[in-house]
Backbone as JSON Lines, residues from 0, in Angstrom:
{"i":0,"aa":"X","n":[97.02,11.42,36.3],"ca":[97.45,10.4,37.26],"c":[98.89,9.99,36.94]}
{"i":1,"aa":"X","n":[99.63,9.97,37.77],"ca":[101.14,9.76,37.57],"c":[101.5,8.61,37.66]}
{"i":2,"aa":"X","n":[102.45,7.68,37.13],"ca":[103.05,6.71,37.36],"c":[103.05,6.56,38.93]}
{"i":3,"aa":"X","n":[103.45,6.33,39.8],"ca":[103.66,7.06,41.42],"c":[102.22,6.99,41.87]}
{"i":4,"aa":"X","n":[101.67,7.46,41.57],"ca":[99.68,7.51,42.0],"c":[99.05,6.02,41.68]}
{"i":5,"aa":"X","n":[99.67,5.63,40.23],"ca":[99.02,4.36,39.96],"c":[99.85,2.84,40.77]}
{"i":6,"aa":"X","n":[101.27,2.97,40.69],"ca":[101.66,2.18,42.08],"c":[101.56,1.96,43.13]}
{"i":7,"aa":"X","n":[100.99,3.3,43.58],"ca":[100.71,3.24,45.33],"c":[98.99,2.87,45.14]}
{"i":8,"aa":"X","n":[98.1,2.72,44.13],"ca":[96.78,2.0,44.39],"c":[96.99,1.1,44.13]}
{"i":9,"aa":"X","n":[98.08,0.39,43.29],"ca":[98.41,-1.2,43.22],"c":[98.9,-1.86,44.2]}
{"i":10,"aa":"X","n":[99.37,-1.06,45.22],"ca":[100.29,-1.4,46.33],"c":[98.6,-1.38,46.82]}
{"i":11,"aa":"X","n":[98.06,-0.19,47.5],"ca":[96.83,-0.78,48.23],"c":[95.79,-1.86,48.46]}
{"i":12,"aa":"X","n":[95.29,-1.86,46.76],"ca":[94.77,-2.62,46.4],"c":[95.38,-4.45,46.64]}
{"i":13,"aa":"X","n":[96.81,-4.72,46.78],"ca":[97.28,-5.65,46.96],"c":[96.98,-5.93,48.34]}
{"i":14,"aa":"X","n":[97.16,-5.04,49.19],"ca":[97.29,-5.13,50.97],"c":[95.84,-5.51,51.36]}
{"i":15,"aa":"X","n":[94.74,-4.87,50.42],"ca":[93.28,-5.23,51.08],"c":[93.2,-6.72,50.98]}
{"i":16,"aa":"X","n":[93.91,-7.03,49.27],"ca":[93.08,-8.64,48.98],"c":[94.23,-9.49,50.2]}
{"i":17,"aa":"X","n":[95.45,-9.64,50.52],"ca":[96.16,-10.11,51.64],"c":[95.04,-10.14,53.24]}
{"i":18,"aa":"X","n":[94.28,-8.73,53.47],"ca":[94.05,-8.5,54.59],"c":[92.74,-9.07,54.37]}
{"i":19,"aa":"X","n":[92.15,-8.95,53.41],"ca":[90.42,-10.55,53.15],"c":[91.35,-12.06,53.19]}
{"i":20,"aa":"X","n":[92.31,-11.99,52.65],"ca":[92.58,-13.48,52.77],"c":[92.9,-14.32,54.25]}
{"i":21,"aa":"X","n":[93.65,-13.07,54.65],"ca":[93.99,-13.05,55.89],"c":[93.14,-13.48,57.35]}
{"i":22,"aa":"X","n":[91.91,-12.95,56.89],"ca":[90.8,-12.56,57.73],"c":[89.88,-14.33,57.31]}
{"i":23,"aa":"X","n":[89.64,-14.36,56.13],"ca":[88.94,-15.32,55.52],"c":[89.06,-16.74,55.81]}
């Protein structure tokens, strides 16, 4: 897993909890 692989699931992972809060 590359540096690059593990930022872009931190980046995802950030956008879901925004898009529950969002929603919530």
């Amino acid at each position: 897993m590359t540096r690059l692989n593990i930022k872009a699931t931190l980046v995802m992972d950030f956008i879901h909890v925004l898009e529950y809060l969002w929603k919530a």
